[in-house]
CSV table of C-alpha atoms in Angstrom, one decimal:
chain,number,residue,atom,x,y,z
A,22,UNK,CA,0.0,0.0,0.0
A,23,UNK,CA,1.2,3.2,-1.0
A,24,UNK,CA,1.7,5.8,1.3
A,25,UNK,CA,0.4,9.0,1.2
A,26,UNK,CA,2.0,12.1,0.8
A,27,UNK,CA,2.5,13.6,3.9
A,28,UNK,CA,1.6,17.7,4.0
A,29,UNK,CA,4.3,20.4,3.6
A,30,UNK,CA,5.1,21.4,7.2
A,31,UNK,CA,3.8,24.3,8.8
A,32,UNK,CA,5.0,27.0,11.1
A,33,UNK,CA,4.0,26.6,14.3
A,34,UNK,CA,1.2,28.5,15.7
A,35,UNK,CA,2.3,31.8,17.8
A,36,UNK,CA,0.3,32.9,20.7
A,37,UNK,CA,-0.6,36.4,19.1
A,38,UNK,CA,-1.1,34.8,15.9
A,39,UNK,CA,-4.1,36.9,14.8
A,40,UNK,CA,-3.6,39.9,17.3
A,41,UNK,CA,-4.1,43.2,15.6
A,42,UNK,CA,-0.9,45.0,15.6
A,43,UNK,CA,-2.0,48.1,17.6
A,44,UNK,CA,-3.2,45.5,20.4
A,45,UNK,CA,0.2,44.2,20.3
A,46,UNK,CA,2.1,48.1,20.3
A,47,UNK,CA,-0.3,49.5,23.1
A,48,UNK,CA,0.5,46.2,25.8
A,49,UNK,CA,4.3,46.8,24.7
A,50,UNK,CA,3.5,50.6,26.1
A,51,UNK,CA,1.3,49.2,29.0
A,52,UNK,CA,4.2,46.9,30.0
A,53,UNK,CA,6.8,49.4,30.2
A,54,UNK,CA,4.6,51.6,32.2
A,55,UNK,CA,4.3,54.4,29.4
A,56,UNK,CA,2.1,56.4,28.6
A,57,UNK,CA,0.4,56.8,24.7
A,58,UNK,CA,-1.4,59.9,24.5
A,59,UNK,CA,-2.1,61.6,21.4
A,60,UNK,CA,0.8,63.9,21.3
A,61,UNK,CA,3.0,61.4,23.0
A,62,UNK,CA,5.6,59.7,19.9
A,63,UNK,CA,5.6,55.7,19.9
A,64,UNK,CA,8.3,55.2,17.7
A,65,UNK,CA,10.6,53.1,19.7
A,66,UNK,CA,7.5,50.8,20.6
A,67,UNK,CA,7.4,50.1,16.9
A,68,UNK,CA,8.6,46.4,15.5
A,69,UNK,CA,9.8,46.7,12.0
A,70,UNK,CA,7.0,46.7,9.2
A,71,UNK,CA,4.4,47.0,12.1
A,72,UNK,CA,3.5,50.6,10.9
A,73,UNK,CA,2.7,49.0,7.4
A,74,UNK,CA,0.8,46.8,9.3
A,75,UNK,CA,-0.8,49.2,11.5
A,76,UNK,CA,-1.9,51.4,8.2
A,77,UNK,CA,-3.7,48.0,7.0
A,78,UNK,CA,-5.7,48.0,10.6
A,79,UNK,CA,-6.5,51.9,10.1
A,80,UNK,CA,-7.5,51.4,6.6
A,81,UNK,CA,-10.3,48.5,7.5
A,82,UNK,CA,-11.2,50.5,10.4
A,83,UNK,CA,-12.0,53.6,8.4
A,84,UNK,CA,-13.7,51.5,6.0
A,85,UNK,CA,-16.0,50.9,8.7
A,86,UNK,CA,-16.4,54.3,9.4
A,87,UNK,CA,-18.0,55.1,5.7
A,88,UNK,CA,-19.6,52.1,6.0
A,89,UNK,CA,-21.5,52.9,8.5
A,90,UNK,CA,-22.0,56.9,7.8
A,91,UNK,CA,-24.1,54.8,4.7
A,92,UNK,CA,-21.1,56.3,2.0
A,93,UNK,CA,-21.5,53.4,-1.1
A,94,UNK,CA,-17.5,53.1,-1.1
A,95,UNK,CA,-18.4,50.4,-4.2
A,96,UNK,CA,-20.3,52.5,-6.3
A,97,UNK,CA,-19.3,55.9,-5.6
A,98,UNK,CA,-15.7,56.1,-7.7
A,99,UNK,CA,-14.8,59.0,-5.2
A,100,UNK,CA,-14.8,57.2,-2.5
A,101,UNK,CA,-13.5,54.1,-3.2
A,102,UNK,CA,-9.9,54.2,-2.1
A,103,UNK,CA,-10.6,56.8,0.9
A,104,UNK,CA,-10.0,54.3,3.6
A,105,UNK,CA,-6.6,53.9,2.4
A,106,UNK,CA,-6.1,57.2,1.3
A,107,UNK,CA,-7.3,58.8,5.4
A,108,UNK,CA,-5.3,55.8,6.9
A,109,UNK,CA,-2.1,56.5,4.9
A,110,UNK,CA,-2.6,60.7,5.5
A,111,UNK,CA,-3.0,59.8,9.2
A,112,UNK,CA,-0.3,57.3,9.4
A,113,UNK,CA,2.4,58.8,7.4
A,114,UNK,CA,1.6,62.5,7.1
A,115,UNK,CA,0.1,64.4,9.5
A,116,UNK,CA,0.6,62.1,12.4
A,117,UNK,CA,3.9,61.4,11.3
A,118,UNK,CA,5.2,62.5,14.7
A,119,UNK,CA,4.1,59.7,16.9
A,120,UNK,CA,5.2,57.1,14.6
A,121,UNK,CA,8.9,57.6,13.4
A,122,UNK,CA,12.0,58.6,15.3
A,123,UNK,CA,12.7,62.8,16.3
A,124,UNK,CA,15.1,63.8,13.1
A,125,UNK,CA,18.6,63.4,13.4
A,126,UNK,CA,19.8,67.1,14.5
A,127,UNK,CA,23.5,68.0,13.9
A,128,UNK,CA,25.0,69.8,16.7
A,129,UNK,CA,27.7,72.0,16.9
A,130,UNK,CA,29.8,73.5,19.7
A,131,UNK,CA,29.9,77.5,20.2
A,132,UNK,CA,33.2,77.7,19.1
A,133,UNK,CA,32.5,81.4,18.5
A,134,UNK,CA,31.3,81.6,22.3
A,135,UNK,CA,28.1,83.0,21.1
A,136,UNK,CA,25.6,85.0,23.3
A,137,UNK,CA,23.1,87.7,21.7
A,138,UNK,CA,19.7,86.6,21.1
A,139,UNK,CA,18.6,84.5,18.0
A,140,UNK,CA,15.2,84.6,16.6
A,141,UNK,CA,14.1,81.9,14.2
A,142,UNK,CA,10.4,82.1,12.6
A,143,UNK,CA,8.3,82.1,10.9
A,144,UNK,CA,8.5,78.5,10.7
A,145,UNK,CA,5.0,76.9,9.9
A,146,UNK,CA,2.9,75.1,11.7
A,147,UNK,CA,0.8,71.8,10.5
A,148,UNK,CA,-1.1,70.2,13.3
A,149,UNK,CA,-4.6,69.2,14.0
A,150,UNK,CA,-6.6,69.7,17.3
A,151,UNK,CA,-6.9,66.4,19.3
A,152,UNK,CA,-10.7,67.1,20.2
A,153,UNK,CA,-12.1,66.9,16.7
A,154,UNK,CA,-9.1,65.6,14.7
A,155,UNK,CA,-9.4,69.6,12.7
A,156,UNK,CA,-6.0,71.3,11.2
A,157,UNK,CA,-4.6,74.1,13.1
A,158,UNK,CA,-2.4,76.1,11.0
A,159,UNK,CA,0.0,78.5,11.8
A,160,UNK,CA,3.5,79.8,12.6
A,161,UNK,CA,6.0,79.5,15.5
A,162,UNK,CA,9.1,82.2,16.5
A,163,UNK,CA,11.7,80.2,18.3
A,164,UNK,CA,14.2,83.1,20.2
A,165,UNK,CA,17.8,81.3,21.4
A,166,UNK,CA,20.0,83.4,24.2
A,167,UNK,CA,23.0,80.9,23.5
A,168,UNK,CA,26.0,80.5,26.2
A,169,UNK,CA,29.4,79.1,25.4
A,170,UNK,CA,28.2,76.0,26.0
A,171,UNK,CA,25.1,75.8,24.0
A,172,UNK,CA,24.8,73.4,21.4
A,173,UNK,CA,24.6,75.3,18.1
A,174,UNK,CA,22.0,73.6,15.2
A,175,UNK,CA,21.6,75.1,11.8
A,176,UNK,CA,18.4,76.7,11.1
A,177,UNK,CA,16.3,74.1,8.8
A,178,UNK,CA,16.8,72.1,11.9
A,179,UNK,CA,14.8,73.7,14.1
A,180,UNK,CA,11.7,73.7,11.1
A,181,UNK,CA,12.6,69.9,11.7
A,182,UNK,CA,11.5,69.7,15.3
A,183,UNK,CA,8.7,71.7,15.0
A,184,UNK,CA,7.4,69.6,12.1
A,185,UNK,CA,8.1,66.4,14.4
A,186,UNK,CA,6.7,67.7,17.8
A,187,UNK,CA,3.5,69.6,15.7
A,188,UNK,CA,2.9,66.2,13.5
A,189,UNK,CA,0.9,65.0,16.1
A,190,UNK,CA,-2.9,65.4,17.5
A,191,UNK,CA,-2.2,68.7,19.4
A,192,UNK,CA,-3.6,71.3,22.2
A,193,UNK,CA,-1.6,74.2,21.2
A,194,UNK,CA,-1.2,75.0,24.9
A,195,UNK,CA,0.9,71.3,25.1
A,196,UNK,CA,2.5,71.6,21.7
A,197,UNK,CA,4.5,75.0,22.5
A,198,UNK,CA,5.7,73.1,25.7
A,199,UNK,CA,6.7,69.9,24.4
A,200,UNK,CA,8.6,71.8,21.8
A,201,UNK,CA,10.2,73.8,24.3
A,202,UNK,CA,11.6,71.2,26.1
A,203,UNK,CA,12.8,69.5,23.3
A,204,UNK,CA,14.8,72.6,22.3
A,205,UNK,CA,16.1,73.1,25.7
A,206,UNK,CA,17.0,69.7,25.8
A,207,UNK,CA,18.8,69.9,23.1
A,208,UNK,CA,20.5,73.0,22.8
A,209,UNK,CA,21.1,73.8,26.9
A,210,UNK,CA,20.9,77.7,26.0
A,211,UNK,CA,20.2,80.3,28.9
A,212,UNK,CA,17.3,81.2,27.9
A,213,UNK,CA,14.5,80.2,25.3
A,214,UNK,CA,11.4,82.0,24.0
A,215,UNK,CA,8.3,80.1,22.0
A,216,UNK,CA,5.7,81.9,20.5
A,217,UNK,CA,3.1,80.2,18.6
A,218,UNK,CA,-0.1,81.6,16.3
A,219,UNK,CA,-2.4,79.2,15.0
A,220,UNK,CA,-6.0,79.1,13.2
A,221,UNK,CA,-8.2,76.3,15.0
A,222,UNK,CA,-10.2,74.6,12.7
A,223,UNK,CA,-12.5,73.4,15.4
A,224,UNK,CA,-13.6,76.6,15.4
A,225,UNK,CA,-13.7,77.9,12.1
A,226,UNK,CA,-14.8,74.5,10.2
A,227,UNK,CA,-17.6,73.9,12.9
A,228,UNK,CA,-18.9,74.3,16.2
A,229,UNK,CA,-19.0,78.8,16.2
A,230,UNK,CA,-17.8,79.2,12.8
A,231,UNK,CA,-15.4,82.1,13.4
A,232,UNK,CA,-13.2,82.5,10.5
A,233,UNK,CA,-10.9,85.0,11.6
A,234,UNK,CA,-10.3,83.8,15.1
A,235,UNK,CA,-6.2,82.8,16.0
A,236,UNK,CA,-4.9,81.3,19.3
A,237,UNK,CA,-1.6,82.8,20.3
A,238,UNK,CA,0.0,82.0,23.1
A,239,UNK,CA,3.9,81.8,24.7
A,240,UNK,CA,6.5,79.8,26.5
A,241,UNK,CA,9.7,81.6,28.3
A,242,UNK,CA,12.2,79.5,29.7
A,243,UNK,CA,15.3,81.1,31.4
A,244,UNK,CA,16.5,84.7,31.3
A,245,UNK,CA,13.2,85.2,29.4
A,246,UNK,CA,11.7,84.5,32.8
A,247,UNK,CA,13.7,86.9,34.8
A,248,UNK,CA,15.2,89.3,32.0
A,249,UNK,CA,11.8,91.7,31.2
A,250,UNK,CA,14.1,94.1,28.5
A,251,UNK,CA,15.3,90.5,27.0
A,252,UNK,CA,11.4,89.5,26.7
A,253,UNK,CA,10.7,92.3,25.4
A,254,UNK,CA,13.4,92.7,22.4
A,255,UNK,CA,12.6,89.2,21.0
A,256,UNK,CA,8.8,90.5,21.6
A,257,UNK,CA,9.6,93.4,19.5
A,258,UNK,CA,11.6,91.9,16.5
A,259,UNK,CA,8.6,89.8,15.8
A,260,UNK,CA,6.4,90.9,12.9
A,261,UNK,CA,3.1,91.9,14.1
């Protein structure tokens, strides 16, 4: 009697075989104790080709979203490929900054022993208000008081961090601070000035309606705290 072929071998079953990546990511976070708010970044939680993964999730997800706002994603050419479309903006543009790594920043030493204020801005702001998921748009001023020991970055750089900190679901209040600390962080100056103006969506898209309403608000860090004629020349040499 012949004997039957015997089946290809398969690989053996894993215990999260079937898990949906993001259940996987957020116990990773829960285990280490961390927290995963919407402006916190989660990049080093990330397995490689997890965020391709993740954007599959989001995609069939959102697909569920139009399906059940009754939106005939089948019929209606325009909407056929939005679920991909939202999960890959959300994903890979404007929430890049929870999902990848803060840009690498060259830094230099003051060799020139530097120490009269800097003022970088306008840099522009892309972010989106994490009650409603609406862009707020606007523009930062970053002001530098460099000591001899301050690491020195080149300009573009600093348009970096914003982008990464601001690429995130945002309360502007939290935003300017979280980019403050990243500067001070890493650039150890003696003093540091934010300030940050921004239209809100939320409030112009929906809810009141305003159109010409903008949010501005400020973060001083060193002599800008104690130094009221420093705080007031980088207040100055910003355009009004």
């Amino acid at each position: 009697m012949r004997k039957a072929p015997s089946s290809p071998a398969q690989p053996p079953a894993t215990d999260d075989e079937g898990v949906p990546v993001s259940v996987k990511i957020r116990e990773r976070l829960q285990a280490q104790g961390r927290r995963y708010n919407a402006n916190d970044n989660i990049a080093d939680c990330l397995n490689p080709g997890e965020l391709e993964a993740l954007l599959d999730e989001v995609e069939g997800k959102m697909q569920a979203v139009l399906d059940s706002m009754v939106i005939d994603t089948a019929g209606d050419h325009n909407t056929r490929n939005t679920a991909r479309r939202v999960a890959k903006m959300y994903l890979t543009e404007v929430f890049r900054g929870r999902y990848v790594n803060a840009p690498d920043i060259t830094e230099f030493p003051n060799v020139e022993r530097l120490n009269e204020l800097m003022i970088v801005g306008p840099l522009t702001v892309r972010s989106a208000c994490s009650h409603h998921l609406c862009p707020v748009i606007g523009k930062v001023w970053i002001g530098v008081l460099p000591n001899q020991n301050t690491n020195v970055i080149g300009l573009s750089k600093y348009a970096r961090l914003v982008d990464w900190v601001m690429g995130r679901p945002q309360i502007q209040e939290e935003a300017v601070v979280q980019l403050a600390d990243l500067i001070m962080e890493r650039t150890k100056p003696d003093g540091l000035a934010i300030v940050m103006q921004a239209s809100h969506f939320c409030m112009s898209w929906r809810g009141v309606k305003e159109m010409d309403s903008k949010m501005i608000n400020s973060v001083m860090r060193g002599v800008f705290l104690t130094d009221a004629n420093l705080r007031r020349e980088f207040l100055s040499l910003i355009p009004k």
